[in-house]
Amino acid sequence: MSEAEDRELRALQAALAAEHAAVYGYGVVGGKIGDGRRGEAQTAFDAHRARRDTLVREVKDLGGRPVAAAAGYALPFQVPDAAAAVRLAAELEDRVAGVYSDLVRAAGGGRRALAAEALREAAVRAVRWRGESVAFPGLAERAGTAPPSAAPTA
């Protein structure tokens, strides 16, 4: 396997692991979310399950053994009510967007297009949950900063 294929496989595995965590997380979201947003949570849950299944096939196509889901995942904070469930959903989408950003960098061709589409979908879902957007979806290290080319000059 070439170095580029190995890098792509590692990024695919990271995306798959993130999708496993998102599916788990949306199980928590669905248990706490209010009736008014339950359909939105179900749609996101289904989308992440579909992405997970696609990534399993992509990993196998590259000759890898897909990373398995964990029995459970540590949540970034407690989710006692619907408001916390909404925050968790936004956080899940941010995290998924981050790994798809890495996959966009590592992949080529059809896999890059798949990753870019997944990144866009996660960013849109995060905006819907959060009610506002971030400057650089999927690039947490750049959030809230201007790109170098846009820096003011003296």
Short mmCIF file of N, CA and C in Angstrom, two decimals:
data_model
loop_
_atom_site.label_atom_id
_atom_site.label_comp_id
_atom_site.label_asym_id
_atom_site.label_seq_id
_atom_site.Cartn_x
_atom_site.Cartn_y
_atom_site.Cartn_z
N MET A 1 0.85 -1.17 0.00
CA MET A 1 0.00 0.00 0.00
C MET A 1 0.89 1.24 0.00
N SER A 2 0.58 2.18 -0.84
CA SER A 2 1.36 3.40 -0.92
C SER A 2 1.13 4.28 0.31
N GLU A 3 2.00 5.24 0.51
CA GLU A 3 1.86 6.17 1.64
C GLU A 3 0.56 6.96 1.53
N ALA A 4 0.19 7.38 0.32
CA ALA A 4 -1.05 8.13 0.11
C ALA A 4 -2.27 7.26 0.43
N GLU A 5 -2.23 6.00 0.02
CA GLU A 5 -3.36 5.09 0.32
C GLU A 5 -3.45 4.83 1.82
N ASP A 6 -2.31 4.71 2.47
CA ASP A 6 -2.30 4.49 3.92
C ASP A 6 -2.87 5.71 4.64
N ARG A 7 -2.51 6.91 4.21
CA ARG A 7 -3.03 8.14 4.80
C ARG A 7 -4.55 8.23 4.59
N GLU A 8 -4.99 7.86 3.39
CA GLU A 8 -6.42 7.87 3.08
C GLU A 8 -7.17 6.85 3.93
N LEU A 9 -6.59 5.67 4.11
CA LEU A 9 -7.22 4.63 4.92
C LEU A 9 -7.33 5.08 6.37
N ARG A 10 -6.29 5.70 6.90
CA ARG A 10 -6.34 6.20 8.28
C ARG A 10 -7.43 7.26 8.43
N ALA A 11 -7.56 8.15 7.45
CA ALA A 11 -8.59 9.19 7.50
C ALA A 11 -9.99 8.58 7.37
N LEU A 12 -10.13 7.55 6.54
CA LEU A 12 -11.41 6.84 6.44
C LEU A 12 -11.77 6.19 7.77
N GLN A 13 -10.80 5.56 8.40
CA GLN A 13 -11.05 4.90 9.68
C GLN A 13 -11.45 5.92 10.76
N ALA A 14 -10.80 7.08 10.74
CA ALA A 14 -11.16 8.13 11.70
C ALA A 14 -12.58 8.62 11.45
N ALA A 15 -12.94 8.78 10.19
CA ALA A 15 -14.31 9.19 9.86
C ALA A 15 -15.31 8.12 10.29
N LEU A 16 -14.96 6.87 10.09
CA LEU A 16 -15.84 5.78 10.51
C LEU A 16 -16.01 5.78 12.03
N ALA A 17 -14.92 5.97 12.75
CA ALA A 17 -15.00 6.02 14.21
C ALA A 17 -15.89 7.19 14.66
N ALA A 18 -15.77 8.33 13.98
CA ALA A 18 -16.60 9.48 14.31
C ALA A 18 -18.07 9.21 14.02
N GLU A 19 -18.34 8.50 12.95
CA GLU A 19 -19.73 8.16 12.63
C GLU A 19 -20.30 7.18 13.66
N HIS A 20 -19.49 6.22 14.12
CA HIS A 20 -19.94 5.33 15.19
C HIS A 20 -20.33 6.16 16.42
N ALA A 21 -19.48 7.11 16.78
CA ALA A 21 -19.74 7.96 17.95
C ALA A 21 -20.98 8.83 17.73
N ALA A 22 -21.16 9.33 16.52
CA ALA A 22 -22.33 10.16 16.23
C ALA A 22 -23.62 9.35 16.33
N VAL A 23 -23.60 8.13 15.83
CA VAL A 23 -24.78 7.27 15.93
C VAL A 23 -25.11 7.04 17.41
N TYR A 24 -24.12 6.76 18.21
CA TYR A 24 -24.33 6.59 19.65
C TYR A 24 -24.87 7.88 20.25
N GLY A 25 -24.22 8.99 19.94
CA GLY A 25 -24.63 10.28 20.49
C GLY A 25 -26.05 10.66 20.14
N TYR A 26 -26.44 10.37 18.90
CA TYR A 26 -27.82 10.69 18.52
C TYR A 26 -28.82 9.79 19.23
N GLY A 27 -28.40 8.64 19.70
CA GLY A 27 -29.26 7.84 20.55
C GLY A 27 -29.57 8.58 21.84
N VAL A 28 -28.56 9.24 22.40
CA VAL A 28 -28.75 10.06 23.59
C VAL A 28 -29.61 11.27 23.27
N VAL A 29 -29.30 11.94 22.17
CA VAL A 29 -30.07 13.11 21.75
C VAL A 29 -31.55 12.73 21.61
N GLY A 30 -31.81 11.64 20.93
CA GLY A 30 -33.19 11.21 20.71
C GLY A 30 -33.94 10.93 22.00
N GLY A 31 -33.23 10.50 23.03
CA GLY A 31 -33.87 10.21 24.30
C GLY A 31 -34.21 11.45 25.11
N LYS A 32 -33.59 12.57 24.79
CA LYS A 32 -33.77 13.80 25.58
C LYS A 32 -34.39 14.95 24.80
N ILE A 33 -34.39 14.87 23.50
CA ILE A 33 -34.84 15.99 22.67
C ILE A 33 -36.36 16.17 22.80
N GLY A 34 -36.81 17.39 22.65
CA GLY A 34 -38.25 17.64 22.70
C GLY A 34 -38.96 17.13 21.47
N ASP A 35 -40.26 16.97 21.58
CA ASP A 35 -41.06 16.44 20.47
C ASP A 35 -40.92 17.28 19.20
N GLY A 36 -40.75 18.58 19.35
CA GLY A 36 -40.67 19.47 18.19
C GLY A 36 -39.46 19.23 17.31
N ARG A 37 -38.41 18.65 17.86
CA ARG A 37 -37.19 18.42 17.07
C ARG A 37 -36.83 16.94 16.94
N ARG A 38 -37.74 16.09 17.40
CA ARG A 38 -37.46 14.66 17.35
C ARG A 38 -37.26 14.17 15.92
N GLY A 39 -38.05 14.67 14.97
CA GLY A 39 -37.91 14.27 13.57
C GLY A 39 -36.55 14.66 13.01
N GLU A 40 -36.08 15.84 13.39
CA GLU A 40 -34.76 16.32 12.96
C GLU A 40 -33.66 15.41 13.52
N ALA A 41 -33.81 15.01 14.77
CA ALA A 41 -32.83 14.10 15.37
C ALA A 41 -32.85 12.74 14.68
N GLN A 42 -34.03 12.24 14.35
CA GLN A 42 -34.14 10.95 13.67
C GLN A 42 -33.50 11.01 12.29
N THR A 43 -33.73 12.12 11.58
CA THR A 43 -33.14 12.29 10.24
C THR A 43 -31.61 12.30 10.33
N ALA A 44 -31.07 13.01 11.32
CA ALA A 44 -29.61 13.06 11.50
C ALA A 44 -29.07 11.68 11.87
N PHE A 45 -29.76 10.99 12.76
CA PHE A 45 -29.36 9.63 13.15
C PHE A 45 -29.29 8.73 11.92
N ASP A 46 -30.33 8.78 11.10
CA ASP A 46 -30.36 7.96 9.88
C ASP A 46 -29.23 8.33 8.92
N ALA A 47 -28.96 9.62 8.80
CA ALA A 47 -27.88 10.08 7.91
C ALA A 47 -26.53 9.55 8.38
N HIS A 48 -26.30 9.59 9.67
CA HIS A 48 -25.02 9.10 10.20
C HIS A 48 -24.90 7.58 10.06
N ARG A 49 -26.00 6.88 10.23
CA ARG A 49 -25.95 5.43 10.01
C ARG A 49 -25.62 5.12 8.54
N ALA A 50 -26.21 5.85 7.63
CA ALA A 50 -25.93 5.63 6.20
C ALA A 50 -24.47 5.95 5.88
N ARG A 51 -23.96 7.06 6.41
CA ARG A 51 -22.55 7.41 6.19
C ARG A 51 -21.64 6.34 6.78
N ARG A 52 -21.99 5.86 7.96
CA ARG A 52 -21.19 4.80 8.59
C ARG A 52 -21.11 3.58 7.69
N ASP A 53 -22.25 3.18 7.14
CA ASP A 53 -22.27 2.00 6.28
C ASP A 53 -21.46 2.23 5.00
N THR A 54 -21.52 3.43 4.46
CA THR A 54 -20.71 3.77 3.27
C THR A 54 -19.23 3.70 3.60
N LEU A 55 -18.85 4.22 4.76
CA LEU A 55 -17.44 4.21 5.15
C LEU A 55 -16.93 2.79 5.38
N VAL A 56 -17.77 1.92 5.91
CA VAL A 56 -17.37 0.52 6.08
C VAL A 56 -16.98 -0.06 4.72
N ARG A 57 -17.81 0.19 3.71
CA ARG A 57 -17.49 -0.31 2.36
C ARG A 57 -16.21 0.31 1.81
N GLU A 58 -16.03 1.62 2.03
CA GLU A 58 -14.83 2.30 1.52
C GLU A 58 -13.56 1.75 2.17
N VAL A 59 -13.61 1.51 3.47
CA VAL A 59 -12.45 0.94 4.16
C VAL A 59 -12.13 -0.44 3.60
N LYS A 60 -13.16 -1.25 3.40
CA LYS A 60 -12.95 -2.59 2.83
C LYS A 60 -12.40 -2.50 1.42
N ASP A 61 -12.88 -1.54 0.64
CA ASP A 61 -12.38 -1.37 -0.73
C ASP A 61 -10.89 -1.05 -0.77
N LEU A 62 -10.39 -0.40 0.28
CA LEU A 62 -8.96 -0.10 0.35
C LEU A 62 -8.18 -1.24 1.01
N GLY A 63 -8.86 -2.34 1.34
CA GLY A 63 -8.18 -3.48 1.92
C GLY A 63 -8.06 -3.42 3.43
N GLY A 64 -8.75 -2.47 4.06
CA GLY A 64 -8.68 -2.34 5.51
C GLY A 64 -9.76 -3.12 6.22
N ARG A 65 -9.58 -3.25 7.51
CA ARG A 65 -10.58 -3.88 8.37
C ARG A 65 -11.27 -2.75 9.13
N PRO A 66 -12.55 -2.52 8.86
CA PRO A 66 -13.24 -1.37 9.47
C PRO A 66 -13.18 -1.39 10.99
N VAL A 67 -12.89 -0.23 11.55
CA VAL A 67 -12.86 -0.07 13.00
C VAL A 67 -14.28 -0.33 13.53
N ALA A 68 -14.34 -1.08 14.62
CA ALA A 68 -15.64 -1.43 15.21
C ALA A 68 -16.12 -0.31 16.14
N ALA A 69 -17.41 -0.26 16.31
CA ALA A 69 -17.98 0.69 17.26
C ALA A 69 -17.65 0.25 18.68
N ALA A 70 -17.47 1.22 19.55
CA ALA A 70 -17.26 0.93 20.96
C ALA A 70 -18.61 0.57 21.60
N ALA A 71 -18.56 -0.08 22.73
CA ALA A 71 -19.79 -0.43 23.45
C ALA A 71 -20.48 0.83 23.98
N GLY A 72 -19.70 1.84 24.26
CA GLY A 72 -20.23 3.10 24.77
C GLY A 72 -19.22 4.21 24.53
N TYR A 73 -19.67 5.44 24.63
CA TYR A 73 -18.81 6.60 24.39
C TYR A 73 -19.00 7.61 25.51
N ALA A 74 -17.92 8.27 25.90
CA ALA A 74 -18.01 9.34 26.88
C ALA A 74 -18.57 10.57 26.19
N LEU A 75 -19.58 11.15 26.78
CA LEU A 75 -20.16 12.36 26.21
C LEU A 75 -19.35 13.57 26.68
N PRO A 76 -19.31 14.65 25.90
CA PRO A 76 -18.52 15.81 26.29
C PRO A 76 -19.10 16.57 27.48
N PHE A 77 -20.36 16.32 27.80
CA PHE A 77 -21.03 16.93 28.95
C PHE A 77 -22.30 16.14 29.23
N GLN A 78 -22.86 16.36 30.39
CA GLN A 78 -24.09 15.66 30.75
C GLN A 78 -25.25 16.19 29.92
N VAL A 79 -26.20 15.32 29.65
CA VAL A 79 -27.36 15.67 28.81
C VAL A 79 -28.63 15.39 29.62
N PRO A 80 -28.98 16.31 30.53
CA PRO A 80 -30.14 16.07 31.38
C PRO A 80 -31.48 16.51 30.78
N ASP A 81 -31.43 17.32 29.69
CA ASP A 81 -32.68 17.88 29.17
C ASP A 81 -32.56 18.17 27.67
N ALA A 82 -33.64 18.69 27.11
CA ALA A 82 -33.70 18.96 25.67
C ALA A 82 -32.69 20.00 25.23
N ALA A 83 -32.47 21.03 26.05
CA ALA A 83 -31.49 22.06 25.67
C ALA A 83 -30.08 21.47 25.55
N ALA A 84 -29.72 20.60 26.48
CA ALA A 84 -28.42 19.95 26.42
C ALA A 84 -28.35 18.99 25.24
N ALA A 85 -29.47 18.35 24.90
CA ALA A 85 -29.50 17.45 23.74
C ALA A 85 -29.23 18.23 22.46
N VAL A 86 -29.77 19.42 22.35
CA VAL A 86 -29.52 20.26 21.17
C VAL A 86 -28.04 20.63 21.11
N ARG A 87 -27.45 21.00 22.25
CA ARG A 87 -26.02 21.32 22.28
C ARG A 87 -25.18 20.12 21.90
N LEU A 88 -25.58 18.94 22.38
CA LEU A 88 -24.84 17.71 22.03
C LEU A 88 -24.93 17.45 20.53
N ALA A 89 -26.10 17.61 19.94
CA ALA A 89 -26.25 17.38 18.50
C ALA A 89 -25.32 18.30 17.72
N ALA A 90 -25.25 19.58 18.11
CA ALA A 90 -24.35 20.52 17.42
C ALA A 90 -22.90 20.10 17.59
N GLU A 91 -22.54 19.65 18.79
CA GLU A 91 -21.16 19.20 19.06
C GLU A 91 -20.82 17.96 18.23
N LEU A 92 -21.76 17.03 18.15
CA LEU A 92 -21.53 15.83 17.34
C LEU A 92 -21.25 16.21 15.89
N GLU A 93 -22.04 17.12 15.37
CA GLU A 93 -21.86 17.54 13.97
C GLU A 93 -20.53 18.25 13.77
N ASP A 94 -20.13 19.08 14.73
CA ASP A 94 -18.83 19.74 14.63
C ASP A 94 -17.69 18.72 14.59
N ARG A 95 -17.79 17.71 15.44
CA ARG A 95 -16.74 16.69 15.49
C ARG A 95 -16.69 15.88 14.20
N VAL A 96 -17.85 15.53 13.68
CA VAL A 96 -17.90 14.79 12.42
C VAL A 96 -17.33 15.65 11.29
N ALA A 97 -17.70 16.92 11.27
CA ALA A 97 -17.17 17.82 10.24
C ALA A 97 -15.65 17.86 10.28
N GLY A 98 -15.09 17.85 11.48
CA GLY A 98 -13.63 17.88 11.62
C GLY A 98 -12.94 16.69 10.99
N VAL A 99 -13.47 15.50 11.21
CA VAL A 99 -12.82 14.32 10.62
C VAL A 99 -13.05 14.26 9.12
N TYR A 100 -14.19 14.76 8.65
CA TYR A 100 -14.39 14.79 7.20
C TYR A 100 -13.48 15.83 6.55
N SER A 101 -13.16 16.89 7.27
CA SER A 101 -12.19 17.85 6.76
C SER A 101 -10.83 17.17 6.55
N ASP A 102 -10.44 16.34 7.50
CA ASP A 102 -9.20 15.58 7.37
C ASP A 102 -9.27 14.62 6.18
N LEU A 103 -10.43 14.00 5.98
CA LEU A 103 -10.58 13.06 4.87
C LEU A 103 -10.54 13.79 3.53
N VAL A 104 -11.08 14.99 3.47
CA VAL A 104 -10.99 15.78 2.23
C VAL A 104 -9.52 15.99 1.88
N ARG A 105 -8.70 16.30 2.89
CA ARG A 105 -7.27 16.52 2.64
C ARG A 105 -6.55 15.25 2.22
N ALA A 106 -6.96 14.11 2.76
CA ALA A 106 -6.24 12.86 2.53
C ALA A 106 -6.69 12.10 1.29
N ALA A 107 -7.93 12.31 0.87
CA ALA A 107 -8.51 11.49 -0.20
C ALA A 107 -8.40 12.19 -1.55
N GLY A 108 -8.68 11.41 -2.56
CA GLY A 108 -8.74 11.94 -3.91
C GLY A 108 -9.97 11.41 -4.62
N GLY A 109 -10.29 12.02 -5.73
CA GLY A 109 -11.37 11.54 -6.59
C GLY A 109 -12.71 11.44 -5.89
N GLY A 110 -13.34 10.27 -6.07
CA GLY A 110 -14.68 10.04 -5.53
C GLY A 110 -14.73 10.09 -4.02
N ARG A 111 -13.69 9.63 -3.35
CA ARG A 111 -13.68 9.67 -1.88
C ARG A 111 -13.58 11.10 -1.38
N ARG A 112 -12.83 11.93 -2.08
CA ARG A 112 -12.76 13.34 -1.70
C ARG A 112 -14.13 14.00 -1.86
N ALA A 113 -14.82 13.69 -2.93
CA ALA A 113 -16.15 14.25 -3.15
C ALA A 113 -17.11 13.76 -2.07
N LEU A 114 -17.03 12.49 -1.71
CA LEU A 114 -17.87 11.94 -0.63
C LEU A 114 -17.58 12.67 0.67
N ALA A 115 -16.32 12.88 0.98
CA ALA A 115 -15.94 13.55 2.22
C ALA A 115 -16.40 15.01 2.22
N ALA A 116 -16.26 15.69 1.10
CA ALA A 116 -16.70 17.09 1.01
C ALA A 116 -18.21 17.19 1.20
N GLU A 117 -18.94 16.27 0.62
CA GLU A 117 -20.40 16.27 0.78
C GLU A 117 -20.77 16.00 2.23
N ALA A 118 -20.11 15.06 2.88
CA ALA A 118 -20.38 14.75 4.28
C ALA A 118 -20.02 15.93 5.17
N LEU A 119 -18.92 16.61 4.88
CA LEU A 119 -18.53 17.80 5.63
C LEU A 119 -19.60 18.88 5.52
N ARG A 120 -20.07 19.11 4.31
CA ARG A 120 -21.11 20.12 4.09
C ARG A 120 -22.37 19.77 4.85
N GLU A 121 -22.79 18.51 4.78
CA GLU A 121 -24.01 18.08 5.47
C GLU A 121 -23.89 18.25 6.98
N ALA A 122 -22.74 17.88 7.53
CA ALA A 122 -22.52 18.03 8.98
C ALA A 122 -22.53 19.50 9.37
N ALA A 123 -21.91 20.34 8.57
CA ALA A 123 -21.89 21.78 8.87
C ALA A 123 -23.30 22.37 8.83
N VAL A 124 -24.10 21.96 7.87
CA VAL A 124 -25.47 22.46 7.78
C VAL A 124 -26.29 21.98 8.98
N ARG A 125 -26.13 20.72 9.35
CA ARG A 125 -26.86 20.23 10.52
C ARG A 125 -26.42 20.96 11.79
N ALA A 126 -25.12 21.23 11.93
CA ALA A 126 -24.63 21.96 13.10
C ALA A 126 -25.26 23.34 13.18
N VAL A 127 -25.37 24.02 12.04
CA VAL A 127 -25.99 25.35 12.00
C VAL A 127 -27.45 25.25 12.42
N ARG A 128 -28.13 24.25 11.93
CA ARG A 128 -29.55 24.08 12.30
C ARG A 128 -29.71 23.84 13.79
N TRP A 129 -28.83 23.03 14.35
CA TRP A 129 -28.93 22.77 15.80
C TRP A 129 -28.53 23.99 16.61
N ARG A 130 -27.45 24.63 16.21
CA ARG A 130 -26.89 25.73 16.98
C ARG A 130 -27.64 27.04 16.75
N GLY A 131 -28.18 27.20 15.56
CA GLY A 131 -28.85 28.45 15.23
C GLY A 131 -27.92 29.51 14.69
N GLU A 132 -26.66 29.18 14.54
CA GLU A 132 -25.67 30.10 13.96
C GLU A 132 -24.55 29.28 13.35
N SER A 133 -23.80 29.91 12.48
CA SER A 133 -22.72 29.20 11.79
C SER A 133 -21.37 29.55 12.40
N VAL A 134 -20.37 28.81 11.98
CA VAL A 134 -18.99 29.09 12.36
C VAL A 134 -18.22 29.44 11.09
N ALA A 135 -17.14 30.15 11.25
CA ALA A 135 -16.38 30.64 10.09
C ALA A 135 -15.82 29.52 9.23
N PHE A 136 -15.28 28.50 9.86
CA PHE A 136 -14.62 27.43 9.13
C PHE A 136 -15.11 26.07 9.60
N PRO A 137 -16.26 25.60 9.11
CA PRO A 137 -16.76 24.30 9.56
C PRO A 137 -15.73 23.20 9.29
N GLY A 138 -15.50 22.40 10.31
CA GLY A 138 -14.55 21.30 10.17
C GLY A 138 -13.11 21.69 10.46
N LEU A 139 -12.88 22.97 10.69
CA LEU A 139 -11.52 23.42 10.97
C LEU A 139 -11.50 24.17 12.29
N ALA A 140 -11.62 23.43 13.38
CA ALA A 140 -11.72 24.02 14.71
C ALA A 140 -10.53 24.94 15.01
N GLU A 141 -9.36 24.59 14.51
CA GLU A 141 -8.18 25.41 14.81
C GLU A 141 -8.23 26.78 14.14
N ARG A 142 -9.10 26.95 13.14
CA ARG A 142 -9.22 28.23 12.45
C ARG A 142 -10.47 29.01 12.87
N ALA A 143 -11.33 28.41 13.64
CA ALA A 143 -12.59 29.06 14.01
C ALA A 143 -12.31 30.38 14.73
N GLY A 144 -12.98 31.41 14.27
CA GLY A 144 -12.86 32.71 14.91
C GLY A 144 -11.64 33.50 14.50
N THR A 145 -10.87 33.04 13.54
CA THR A 145 -9.70 33.78 13.09
C THR A 145 -9.82 34.08 11.61
N ALA A 146 -9.25 35.18 11.22
CA ALA A 146 -9.26 35.55 9.80
C ALA A 146 -8.19 34.76 9.08
N PRO A 147 -8.44 34.37 7.82
CA PRO A 147 -7.40 33.68 7.07
C PRO A 147 -6.23 34.63 6.85
N PRO A 148 -5.01 34.10 6.73
CA PRO A 148 -3.83 34.95 6.59
C PRO A 148 -3.94 35.97 5.46
N SER A 149 -4.57 35.60 4.35
CA SER A 149 -4.66 36.52 3.23
C SER A 149 -5.61 37.67 3.52
N ALA A 150 -6.44 37.56 4.56
CA ALA A 150 -7.39 38.62 4.87
C ALA A 150 -6.93 39.48 6.04
N ALA A 151 -5.70 39.26 6.50
CA ALA A 151 -5.18 40.04 7.62
C ALA A 151 -5.02 41.50 7.19
N PRO A 152 -5.35 42.43 8.08
CA PRO A 152 -5.23 43.85 7.73
C PRO A 152 -3.77 44.21 7.49
N THR A 153 -3.58 45.17 6.62
CA THR A 153 -2.22 45.65 6.33
C THR A 153 -2.08 47.05 6.85
N ALA A 154 -0.86 47.44 7.15
CA ALA A 154 -0.60 48.78 7.71
C ALA A 154 -0.54 49.84 6.65
#
